[in-house]
Amino acid sequence: MLSDHVDGLALVDHHVHGAVKGPLDRTGFEQLITESDRPVPPWMSTFDSQLGLAIRRYCAPLLGLPAHASADDYLAARAHADVNSLFLRAAGVSDYLVDTGYLGDAVTGVDELAKLSGSRAHEVVRLEAELEYVSTQESDVAAVPDALVRRLEERTGGAIGLKSIVAYRYGFDFDPAEPSSADVLTALDRWYSSGAGRVADPVLLRWLLWTGARRGLPLQLHVGFGDTELQLHRADPALLTEWLRLVEPLGTQVVLLHCYPFHRNAAYLAHVFPHVHLDLGLTTMYVGARAAAVLAEGLELAPFAKLLYSSDAWGPAELHFLGAALWRRAVSSVLDGFVAQGDWSADDAVRVATLWGRENAVRLYGLDQR
Amino acid sequence: MLSDHVDGLALVDHHVHGAVKGPLDRTGFEQLITESDRPVPPWMSTFDSQLGLAIRRYCAPLLGLPAHASADDYLAARAHADVNSLFLRAAGVSDYLVDTGYLGDAVTGVDELAKLSGSRAHEVVRLEAELEYVSTQESDVAAVPDALVRRLEERTGGAIGLKSIVAYRYGFDFDPAEPSSADVLTALDRWYSSGAGRVADPVLLRWLLWTGARRGLPLQLHVGFGDTELQLHRADPALLTEWLRLVEPLGTQVVLLHCYPFHRNAAYLAHVFPHVHLDLGLTTMYVGARAAAVLAEGLELAPFAKLLYSSDAWGPAELHFLGAALWRRAVSSVLDGFVAQGDWSADDAVRVATLWGRENAVRLYGLDQR
Amino acid sequence: MLSDHVDGLALVDHHVHGAVKGPLDRTGFEQLITESDRPVPPWMSTFDSQLGLAIRRYCAPLLGLPAHASADDYLAARAHADVNSLFLRAAGVSDYLVDTGYLGDAVTGVDELAKLSGSRAHEVVRLEAELEYVSTQESDVAAVPDALVRRLEERTGGAIGLKSIVAYRYGFDFDPAEPSSADVLTALDRWYSSGAGRVADPVLLRWLLWTGARRGLPLQLHVGFGDTELQLHRADPALLTEWLRLVEPLGTQVVLLHCYPFHRNAAYLAHVFPHVHLDLGLTTMYVGARAAAVLAEGLELAPFAKLLYSSDAWGPAELHFLGAALWRRAVSSVLDGFVAQGDWSADDAVRVATLWGRENAVRLYGLDQR
């Protein structure tokens, strides 16, 4: 049976972050189950969302509570459980690919995540964070380009991929061409003069993208919805088309992450460009009861060899588990539906679920050679 | 049972217009069940649409006809019925929030709507109409800004909200910053020189938006599809992101109306911005048999405390009824589905339907203090 | 029963290309069941897609194989069959409207398609191909405008429609106004100076559109996804709004082809503009098991008199058959669903399916007068 196979599949969570280290009160927990960075208004609760209901439905039983337990009961039980180990192990993930570039000190590192989960963990290096680090070490602007290359060489020695958040910092409507050295130096000068810090200059961001693409490792891009910082229409992956054409000869594989509500556009890009792949990670988790409906849309144009699984979890380990649990449920539901309506064979359904949840990532990231 | 609860729920229709006063012949009726302002071509009928079939299905029985009665039979029966009172009362709406700014003379006013329906009715003031009115009263351009503020003070004394149709008049791709007094005067000068009338100048439209936002009342914006006048891609609410950030400190609540086919984008904005709310009003009515599918998409990212019900009905009172009837059917279907697939509890389904159809609007508009 | 009626309906395939003439090896076949023009990477197969599974499911039985036969078995059986005649006749199409402008020499022409299929076939003339042809015949730039008009007069004498691929060559974000003669001559000069060949200049492309619109024949526009050449976000039909307004007085009917993932936008345009029609042709075929879900989205706002059927098949005759087979299955499923949920009558379902698959095209193209 398909759902038995999918439930037993050792997933590769190819884009994830650490789990939060300490306890969380209600305010702290509610703030971590929304993409908003604003305080939750007093007249609402973030539990009143698809993600909130999914936590009460799928996580509560792991804490010994009935499904749909109240938020208060849930948080009370959570406070007395070893939640990180519990949920990380329940996720059924063989390999976590960990983006360490977002508030890394607040959450478990790569090694700690491996230890808590009993899984393998590999690092994904965030490009913007590396340039920001270089700026704190190198006072001579002219030396930054070489310093960045050296830094990426060091950092990617053991890493498995790179990540860009240009969608957050600017948008995909940047000039797709590689910037000249002169343009980069001018932009670095401007950045240093304003005190460096957070990189948001489009010249620097696309220089980072090009520099990253030249490393050869798979390059992950945050696409579509996310936190309050972005402008959604500028995170449409279709805007990347010309840049994708320009980097195609480098041979680097590009991975579009999450993609909602542009997942059909992302699937189109994966359809026409051999080097483009996609997941619906963060999306699957946030849409909860609607995960099957959304995954099905991604399955319209995407070649089955291009689909990946991720949770994009950051913070409460419930999210590391829930990403996997909702993906398993949704994929089984969608593919079972295709079989039931007579369009797919049961064998194809098993095969495609396995590609999506595991085998495509093993191939793309060379996990069998680690 | 969920559908019993939803069917009995006294809805707040938080964005609606008046009902047409006199009889309607076939041509007149057909022209009011489409968003097109063009004459209906002789080779088609607007009854051949989801809305047309929904009228024949759900309105015909109230006139004593079988469901799916022909359009001719329907119109013949309609001519002999007291349709306004019949359909307005059948809608099960406790409070109508009435936008009086669109061809207000052709339809019932706020008080008459209250009388016909037996419900409470409150006024929503349309910003563009107020500036256009001021221009007919004030010949001195320099005096217009103060006159507008005074006019809005008068008009909003008893009103419950404000409305903007910048989506129709220009699009959301305007400069988000509040215009300077000098810029406003220049634009007013230009407008007066060309004879005033319909406001379409982007400086004036955003000045109206800012002036409206400073009043403190909930501010409704038409979003997404509507009549022939707009350019759909410029009515994408994601284009409002920077403006939403800029007005957030004012504390004014912003309501995105209808939103199709950008309802996922609207739901994202309601997810990340505390002051943003949405409905799928006009959408629900026009997509008819597809209403459940579309509402479900809106339920992916929207916090449940941010969802509102509206019909956006204008003209035939069938629409005031149908908005409510289709919403009830669709919400029951979607939430029952979530319960049936094991994702939501039945209690949560009842609670969320109540928030959506009534309680969120009561809180947002302070209806319990009226 | 609805599906019996739909299965027996003689379709008008109002936008299609020829069938490939010779045999196809695995590489050749795989390259023709994707919209990508890139070589298929060695680690994947284009059979691993919705279209690939649909071929194995729906075409295999026509070759005497079980449903879901392997790709290898399928291609082996195919090599020994008279596939063109087999699949073209199985499509159940009474009239093929054939766009001859894309690699016409590699596939069957209009007459040959008629002969192989036993159906009627009519020509659709591609505007860009005609201008490119004129440039090979006329060395005097100043004579090109007249030569183009003469050429279109000749070519459209027996033709049934015109086609534009401005979506591929530039995008819909062009200046909507008709270019002046002077602008056209300047652009022609520039084009001739660079050696003519492929037309991609936006002035020439919109001049072609306007010249085509002035011919009076229905004008088909490729919209939305397609091959690797386009930028998806620039193929959004909403970008055509102003151009549609400007050509509306000409009385020419405009047909938006395929439209994914902008089919809701296309349906909105067909809703508000009397001269706009749409199909979901290529889309239906590529999304395979998801065809019903996608067609249902198109059925939200589109007036039922505006819907057309096409396959957009080019190459393997499987596609000419599959477009029809998947459309029949999907339409039956969607409309049966509307009937089952109590929203539509069974009579309306039969009537709308007939409009969509046949009658609208008969009316639009005047097929009963041929």
Short mmCIF file of C-alpha atoms in Angstrom, two decimals, chain A:
data_model
loop_
_atom_site.label_atom_id
_atom_site.label_comp_id
_atom_site.label_asym_id
_atom_site.label_seq_id
_atom_site.Cartn_x
_atom_site.Cartn_y
_atom_site.Cartn_z
CA MET A 1 0.00 0.00 0.00
CA LEU A 2 1.29 3.45 -0.97
CA SER A 3 0.83 5.15 2.42
CA ASP A 4 2.69 2.36 4.20
CA HIS A 5 5.58 2.78 1.81
CA VAL A 6 5.57 6.57 2.16
CA ASP A 7 5.29 6.40 5.95
CA GLY A 8 8.34 4.15 6.06
CA LEU A 9 10.44 6.16 3.63
CA ALA A 10 13.64 7.63 5.11
CA LEU A 11 13.36 11.21 3.89
CA VAL A 12 16.10 13.63 2.99
CA ASP A 13 15.13 17.01 4.44
CA HIS A 14 17.25 18.99 2.02
CA HIS A 15 16.62 22.42 3.56
CA VAL A 16 16.20 22.87 7.27
CA HIS A 17 17.52 24.89 10.21
CA GLY A 18 18.29 24.07 13.83
CA ALA A 19 15.86 23.37 16.66
CA VAL A 20 15.44 25.95 19.41
CA LYS A 21 17.46 25.08 22.50
CA GLY A 22 15.47 26.13 25.55
CA PRO A 23 11.86 26.07 26.74
CA LEU A 24 9.23 28.28 25.11
CA ASP A 25 6.35 30.08 26.80
CA ARG A 26 3.06 30.63 24.98
CA THR A 27 4.12 33.98 23.54
CA GLY A 28 7.43 32.59 22.38
CA PHE A 29 5.85 29.51 20.83
CA GLU A 30 3.09 31.45 19.06
CA GLN A 31 5.69 33.78 17.57
CA LEU A 32 7.52 30.80 16.03
CA ILE A 33 4.51 29.24 14.28
CA THR A 34 3.90 32.21 12.00
CA GLU A 35 5.97 33.83 9.28
CA SER A 36 5.12 37.24 10.73
CA ASP A 37 7.78 39.00 12.77
CA ARG A 38 5.21 41.32 14.34
CA PRO A 39 3.85 40.77 17.87
CA VAL A 40 0.68 38.68 17.72
CA PRO A 41 -2.30 41.04 18.29
CA PRO A 42 -4.12 40.39 21.58
CA TRP A 43 -7.37 39.55 19.79
CA MET A 44 -5.94 36.55 17.94
CA SER A 45 -3.78 33.45 18.37
CA THR A 46 -1.44 31.97 15.77
CA PHE A 47 -2.86 28.60 16.78
CA ASP A 48 -5.91 29.71 14.76
CA SER A 49 -4.25 28.86 11.47
CA GLN A 50 -3.67 25.74 9.40
CA LEU A 51 -0.27 25.27 11.04
CA GLY A 52 -1.70 25.73 14.53
CA LEU A 53 -4.43 23.15 13.92
CA ALA A 54 -1.86 20.76 12.42
CA ILE A 55 0.27 21.01 15.57
CA ARG A 56 -2.72 20.23 17.76
CA ARG A 57 -3.70 17.37 15.44
CA TYR A 58 -0.39 15.67 14.63
CA CYS A 59 2.00 16.66 17.41
CA ALA A 60 -0.31 16.32 20.41
CA PRO A 61 -0.47 12.50 20.19
CA LEU A 62 3.34 12.30 20.42
CA LEU A 63 3.05 14.06 23.77
CA GLY A 64 0.44 11.57 24.97
CA LEU A 65 -2.48 13.93 24.36
CA PRO A 66 -5.56 13.30 22.24
CA ALA A 67 -5.53 14.68 18.72
CA HIS A 68 -6.90 18.25 18.66
CA ALA A 69 -5.89 18.91 22.27
CA SER A 70 -6.24 22.57 23.21
CA ALA A 71 -3.28 24.91 22.76
CA ASP A 72 -2.98 25.32 26.53
CA ASP A 73 -2.92 21.58 27.16
CA TYR A 74 -0.45 21.20 24.35
CA LEU A 75 1.98 23.77 25.69
CA ALA A 76 1.70 22.40 29.21
CA ALA A 77 2.59 18.88 28.05
CA ARG A 78 5.35 20.23 25.81
CA ALA A 79 7.03 21.92 28.78
CA HIS A 80 7.67 18.52 30.38
CA ALA A 81 8.85 16.63 27.31
CA ASP A 82 12.23 16.25 25.63
CA VAL A 83 10.69 17.79 22.54
CA ASN A 84 13.78 18.16 20.35
CA SER A 85 14.82 14.55 20.50
CA LEU A 86 11.21 13.36 20.37
CA PHE A 87 10.12 15.24 17.28
CA LEU A 88 13.43 15.09 15.40
CA ARG A 89 13.48 11.30 15.69
CA ALA A 90 9.79 10.97 14.83
CA ALA A 91 10.35 12.81 11.55
CA GLY A 92 11.86 9.73 9.91
CA VAL A 93 14.58 11.74 8.19
CA SER A 94 17.90 10.08 7.33
CA ASP A 95 19.72 13.28 6.35
CA TYR A 96 19.20 16.86 7.37
CA LEU A 97 20.76 19.54 5.12
CA VAL A 98 21.08 22.45 7.50
CA ASP A 99 21.13 26.12 6.55
CA THR A 100 23.12 27.64 9.41
CA GLY A 101 22.85 31.24 8.23
CA TYR A 102 19.68 32.40 10.00
CA LEU A 103 20.02 33.27 13.71
CA GLY A 104 22.27 30.26 14.05
CA ASP A 105 23.13 30.94 17.68
CA ALA A 106 19.53 30.62 18.81
CA VAL A 107 19.18 27.07 17.53
CA THR A 108 21.09 23.79 17.50
CA GLY A 109 24.08 23.56 15.18
CA VAL A 110 24.72 20.87 12.59
CA ASP A 111 26.44 18.43 14.93
CA GLU A 112 23.93 18.90 17.70
CA LEU A 113 21.06 18.35 15.30
CA ALA A 114 22.70 15.10 14.15
CA LYS A 115 23.10 13.98 17.75
CA LEU A 116 19.57 14.84 18.82
CA SER A 117 17.98 13.27 15.76
CA GLY A 118 20.20 10.25 15.30
CA SER A 119 20.37 11.24 11.63
CA ARG A 120 23.17 12.51 9.46
CA ALA A 121 23.42 16.28 9.16
CA HIS A 122 25.25 18.30 6.49
CA GLU A 123 25.77 22.03 6.23
CA VAL A 124 24.28 24.40 3.69
CA VAL A 125 26.18 27.68 3.65
CA ARG A 126 24.25 30.93 3.28
CA LEU A 127 25.98 33.30 0.87
CA GLU A 128 24.82 36.59 2.37
CA ALA A 129 25.97 35.57 5.84
CA GLU A 130 29.46 34.79 4.50
CA LEU A 131 29.87 38.17 2.84
CA GLU A 132 28.64 39.86 6.00
CA TYR A 133 31.18 37.85 7.98
CA VAL A 134 33.98 38.79 5.58
CA SER A 135 33.09 42.46 6.05
CA THR A 136 33.69 42.12 9.78
CA GLN A 137 37.15 40.64 9.17
CA GLU A 138 38.49 42.57 6.22
CA SER A 139 38.80 46.33 6.47
CA ASP A 140 40.27 46.85 3.00
CA VAL A 141 37.43 47.01 0.48
CA ALA A 142 39.67 46.06 -2.42
CA ALA A 143 40.57 42.80 -0.68
CA VAL A 144 36.98 41.70 -0.14
CA PRO A 145 36.46 39.83 -3.44
CA ASP A 146 39.47 37.59 -2.85
CA ALA A 147 38.58 37.23 0.80
CA LEU A 148 35.08 36.10 -0.13
CA VAL A 149 36.37 33.47 -2.52
CA ARG A 150 38.77 32.18 0.15
CA ARG A 151 36.04 32.20 2.76
CA LEU A 152 33.67 30.24 0.51
CA GLU A 153 36.44 27.76 -0.27
CA GLU A 154 36.98 27.16 3.44
CA ARG A 155 33.31 27.04 4.31
CA THR A 156 32.27 24.80 1.42
CA GLY A 157 35.01 22.26 2.02
CA GLY A 158 32.65 20.16 4.07
CA ALA A 159 29.39 21.73 3.02
CA ILE A 160 26.81 20.16 0.78
CA GLY A 161 25.21 23.21 -0.78
CA LEU A 162 24.84 26.97 -0.89
CA LYS A 163 21.84 29.14 -0.18
CA SER A 164 20.77 32.61 -1.29
CA ILE A 165 18.12 34.86 0.21
CA VAL A 166 18.16 37.47 -2.53
CA ALA A 167 14.35 37.13 -2.55
CA TYR A 168 14.27 38.66 0.92
CA ARG A 169 17.01 41.19 0.51
CA TYR A 170 15.97 42.61 -2.84
CA GLY A 171 13.80 40.45 -5.11
CA PHE A 172 14.41 38.50 -8.32
CA ASP A 173 14.04 41.55 -10.54
CA PHE A 174 17.79 42.20 -10.60
CA ASP A 175 20.02 42.61 -13.63
CA PRO A 176 20.81 38.95 -14.44
CA ALA A 177 24.33 39.52 -15.85
CA GLU A 178 27.42 38.92 -13.75
CA PRO A 179 28.58 42.30 -12.45
CA SER A 180 31.99 43.57 -13.49
CA SER A 181 34.80 43.77 -10.94
CA ALA A 182 34.58 47.54 -11.12
CA ASP A 183 30.85 47.49 -10.34
CA VAL A 184 31.44 45.15 -7.44
CA LEU A 185 34.14 47.38 -5.98
CA THR A 186 31.95 50.45 -6.30
CA ALA A 187 29.12 48.65 -4.56
CA LEU A 188 31.42 47.34 -1.83
CA ASP A 189 32.73 50.85 -1.31
CA ARG A 190 29.20 52.18 -0.92
CA TRP A 191 28.34 49.37 1.47
CA TYR A 192 31.43 49.83 3.61
CA SER A 193 30.87 53.61 3.70
CA SER A 194 27.40 53.08 5.11
CA GLY A 195 28.80 50.76 7.79
CA ALA A 196 28.36 47.40 6.02
CA GLY A 197 26.12 45.05 8.08
CA ARG A 198 23.09 43.61 6.33
CA VAL A 199 23.73 43.14 2.57
CA ALA A 200 20.83 44.48 0.51
CA ASP A 201 22.61 46.06 -2.45
CA PRO A 202 21.45 44.39 -5.67
CA VAL A 203 24.93 44.48 -7.21
CA LEU A 204 26.41 42.68 -4.21
CA LEU A 205 23.55 40.23 -4.01
CA ARG A 206 23.87 39.18 -7.63
CA TRP A 207 27.63 39.06 -7.36
CA LEU A 208 27.10 36.64 -4.47
CA LEU A 209 24.72 34.60 -6.61
CA TRP A 210 27.22 34.40 -9.44
CA THR A 211 30.10 33.67 -7.07
CA GLY A 212 28.01 30.97 -5.47
CA ALA A 213 27.02 29.49 -8.82
CA ARG A 214 30.71 29.26 -9.74
CA ARG A 215 31.44 27.05 -6.70
CA GLY A 216 29.65 24.12 -8.37
CA LEU A 217 27.67 23.02 -5.33
CA PRO A 218 23.88 22.93 -5.64
CA LEU A 219 22.60 26.45 -5.08
CA GLN A 220 19.35 26.84 -3.13
CA LEU A 221 17.23 29.98 -3.51
CA HIS A 222 14.43 30.98 -1.21
CA VAL A 223 11.40 31.54 -3.51
CA GLY A 224 7.95 32.87 -2.79
CA PHE A 225 6.32 33.53 0.57
CA GLY A 226 8.29 33.79 3.76
CA ASP A 227 8.55 36.37 6.48
CA THR A 228 7.38 39.99 6.60
CA GLU A 229 10.55 41.26 4.95
CA LEU A 230 9.81 40.34 1.35
CA GLN A 231 7.61 41.73 -1.40
CA LEU A 232 5.78 38.69 -2.65
CA HIS A 233 5.47 39.64 -6.32
CA ARG A 234 9.22 40.21 -6.53
CA ALA A 235 9.84 36.65 -5.27
CA ASP A 236 8.21 35.09 -8.36
CA PRO A 237 10.80 32.64 -9.79
CA ALA A 238 9.75 33.49 -13.35
CA LEU A 239 11.74 36.70 -12.81
CA LEU A 240 14.85 34.50 -12.61
CA THR A 241 14.46 33.19 -16.16
CA GLU A 242 17.25 35.19 -17.77
CA TRP A 243 19.62 34.57 -14.87
CA LEU A 244 18.87 30.83 -15.11
CA ARG A 245 19.77 30.95 -18.81
CA LEU A 246 23.01 32.76 -18.10
CA VAL A 247 24.22 30.37 -15.38
CA GLU A 248 23.09 27.23 -17.20
CA PRO A 249 26.49 26.75 -18.93
CA LEU A 250 28.23 26.66 -15.53
CA GLY A 251 26.60 23.29 -14.86
CA THR A 252 25.51 24.29 -11.37
CA GLN A 253 22.20 22.88 -10.19
CA VAL A 254 19.72 25.47 -8.93
CA VAL A 255 17.08 24.57 -6.37
CA LEU A 256 13.95 26.69 -5.92
CA LEU A 257 12.73 26.41 -2.33
CA HIS A 258 9.07 26.45 -1.17
CA CYS A 259 7.80 28.61 -4.05
CA TYR A 260 4.24 29.34 -2.87
CA PRO A 261 2.11 30.75 -4.44
CA PHE A 262 4.39 30.57 -7.49
CA HIS A 263 4.87 26.79 -7.35
CA ARG A 264 3.36 26.38 -10.82
CA ASN A 265 5.88 28.88 -12.17
CA ALA A 266 8.69 27.05 -10.39
CA ALA A 267 7.52 23.73 -11.81
CA TYR A 268 7.53 25.27 -15.29
CA LEU A 269 11.14 26.38 -14.84
CA ALA A 270 12.09 22.88 -13.67
CA HIS A 271 10.27 21.53 -16.73
CA VAL A 272 12.19 23.55 -19.31
CA PHE A 273 15.61 23.99 -17.65
CA PRO A 274 17.63 20.82 -16.94
CA HIS A 275 19.50 22.45 -14.03
CA VAL A 276 16.42 23.62 -12.11
CA HIS A 277 14.82 21.67 -9.24
CA LEU A 278 12.13 22.56 -6.70
CA ASP A 279 10.51 21.73 -3.40
CA LEU A 280 7.31 22.83 -1.69
CA GLY A 281 8.75 22.57 1.79
CA LEU A 282 7.72 25.54 3.92
CA THR A 283 4.51 25.63 1.91
CA THR A 284 3.45 22.09 2.83
CA MET A 285 3.85 22.85 6.50
CA TYR A 286 2.05 26.18 6.56
CA VAL A 287 -0.98 25.14 4.52
CA GLY A 288 -1.66 22.13 6.76
CA ALA A 289 -4.96 20.51 5.79
CA ARG A 290 -4.48 21.94 2.29
CA ALA A 291 -1.08 20.35 1.71
CA ALA A 292 -2.38 17.72 -0.72
CA ALA A 293 -4.13 20.34 -2.82
CA VAL A 294 -1.00 22.46 -3.09
CA LEU A 295 1.42 19.58 -3.74
CA ALA A 296 -0.89 18.43 -6.53
CA GLU A 297 -0.47 21.79 -8.25
CA GLY A 298 3.29 21.40 -8.09
CA LEU A 299 2.89 17.99 -9.72
CA GLU A 300 1.37 19.41 -12.88
CA LEU A 301 4.43 20.47 -14.85
CA ALA A 302 7.37 19.40 -12.67
CA PRO A 303 9.39 16.48 -14.02
CA PHE A 304 9.33 13.83 -11.30
CA ALA A 305 13.13 13.76 -11.18
CA LYS A 306 13.20 17.41 -10.11
CA LEU A 307 11.09 17.25 -6.93
CA LEU A 308 12.65 17.44 -3.48
CA TYR A 309 11.40 17.29 0.08
CA SER A 310 12.18 19.86 2.76
CA SER A 311 10.60 21.17 5.95
CA ASP A 312 12.44 24.52 6.21
CA ALA A 313 11.84 24.09 9.93
CA TRP A 314 13.44 26.65 12.24
CA GLY A 315 12.84 26.68 15.98
CA PRO A 316 10.29 24.36 17.56
CA ALA A 317 11.18 20.77 16.68
CA GLU A 318 7.49 20.20 16.03
CA LEU A 319 8.16 21.82 12.67
CA HIS A 320 10.92 19.35 11.76
CA PHE A 321 8.46 16.56 12.40
CA LEU A 322 5.39 18.22 10.96
CA GLY A 323 7.01 19.03 7.63
CA ALA A 324 7.65 15.33 7.17
CA ALA A 325 4.32 14.16 8.56
CA LEU A 326 2.27 16.51 6.39
CA TRP A 327 4.34 15.72 3.30
CA ARG A 328 3.82 11.97 3.80
CA ARG A 329 0.08 12.40 4.27
CA ALA A 330 -0.29 14.77 1.35
CA VAL A 331 1.83 12.80 -1.12
CA SER A 332 0.00 9.59 -0.28
CA SER A 333 -3.32 11.32 -0.72
CA VAL A 334 -2.45 12.92 -4.06
CA LEU A 335 -0.81 9.88 -5.63
CA ASP A 336 -3.47 7.52 -4.29
CA GLY A 337 -5.97 9.81 -5.94
CA PHE A 338 -4.20 9.53 -9.29
CA VAL A 339 -4.22 5.74 -8.95
CA ALA A 340 -7.87 5.65 -7.86
CA GLN A 341 -9.00 7.73 -10.84
CA GLY A 342 -7.19 5.28 -13.11
CA ASP A 343 -4.47 7.62 -14.37
CA TRP A 344 -1.39 6.23 -12.63
CA SER A 345 -0.32 2.70 -11.81
CA ALA A 346 0.31 1.84 -8.15
CA ASP A 347 3.93 1.07 -9.03
CA ASP A 348 4.46 4.50 -10.54
CA ALA A 349 2.99 6.11 -7.44
CA VAL A 350 5.46 4.28 -5.18
CA ARG A 351 8.33 5.12 -7.49
CA VAL A 352 7.51 8.84 -7.76
CA ALA A 353 7.01 9.20 -4.00
CA THR A 354 10.44 7.64 -3.46
CA LEU A 355 12.08 9.94 -6.00
CA TRP A 356 10.47 12.95 -4.38
CA GLY A 357 11.12 12.12 -0.75
CA ARG A 358 14.57 10.64 -1.06
CA GLU A 359 16.21 9.53 -4.28
CA ASN A 360 16.31 12.84 -6.14
CA ALA A 361 18.09 14.44 -3.18
CA VAL A 362 20.53 11.54 -2.85
CA ARG A 363 21.48 12.00 -6.51
CA LEU A 364 21.54 15.82 -6.51
CA TYR A 365 23.64 16.18 -3.36
CA GLY A 366 25.71 13.01 -3.82
CA LEU A 367 24.56 11.69 -0.44
CA ASP A 368 25.59 8.14 -1.27
CA GLN A 369 29.19 9.31 -1.49
CA ARG A 370 29.26 10.77 1.99
#
